[in-house]
Amino acid sequence: MENSKVWFITGASKGIGLLLAKKLLAQGQKVAATSRSEAGLIKAIGNASENFIPLEMDLVDEKSVKNAIDKTISHFKTIDVLVNNAGYGLLGTLEELTDAESRKNYDVNVFGLLNVIRNTMPFMRANRSGHIFNISSIGGYNGGFPGWGIYCSTKFAVAGLTESLAAEVKSFGINVTLVYPGYFRTDFLTDSSLQLPANAIADYKEVRDSENAHKNNIDGNQPGDPEKLADALINMSKEENPALHLFLGQDAYDMANLKIESVQADLEKWKSVSVSTGF
């Protein structure tokens, strides 16, 4: 295929990553798909082929990440598009989540993503081309959700480092897109992707209500179509000047505007205080 690209996708054994990998392969693209289980990838997608390699990779182990990327380069000779999709949700208050629970979320959602970028960039930089998609969340732009503080903070971190990354690699001809999805109908809210605190505090009624709502009402009824999200990423990869900030879902679009309006209101209301601090 003349316009075939090599895609490296993390978290590809389920959800958005799996749908994206399958769509790309059906279109004749080349895919290196990673997950914690190579067997799970083979079961979900198929055996290795000229256009596909399943890779067992531990995001938080940089040697494992480097090994997966080296295997991809050996097989495909390059990486054109990187999709940092792997991550998991954590629903618990700042008080009740332990240091270990919080750090684990950062290890996967932030430092794991950095491991992949750090080991992919030398090849994209040498090629003077490439496109990096970092999957954040609308919770990485609007954090006003009780019980989601640690998770949101990991996704705010992804947003901040992605904006900086875009500025760092622009001169190399590498595009960067920060993706803010809303609620999409995947398995993100199931037990395999959403973790709860080991020691919940009953006093936090709003958070316990949020847990129940996400488990019993929102899961399976999310408004976003994951097939269309995958299509949006593929289409964006073809743009000459792709979006830096890409909000996906009507809910994400609406929540982003609410945050913008709130910040704008505070800016204007407290402008006299803001500008009063100079010499």
Coordinates of N, CA, C and O in Angstrom, one line a residue, residues 59 188 236:
L59 N 4.9 -1.4 30.5 CA 5.1 0.1 30.4 C 6.0 0.6 31.5 O 6.8 1.6 31.2
F188 N -13.6 0.6 29.9 CA -12.8 1.4 30.8 C -13.4 1.4 32.2 O -12.6 1.6 33.2
M236 N -7.2 12.0 11.5 CA -6.3 13.1 12.0 C -4.8 12.8 11.6 O -4.1 13.7 11.3

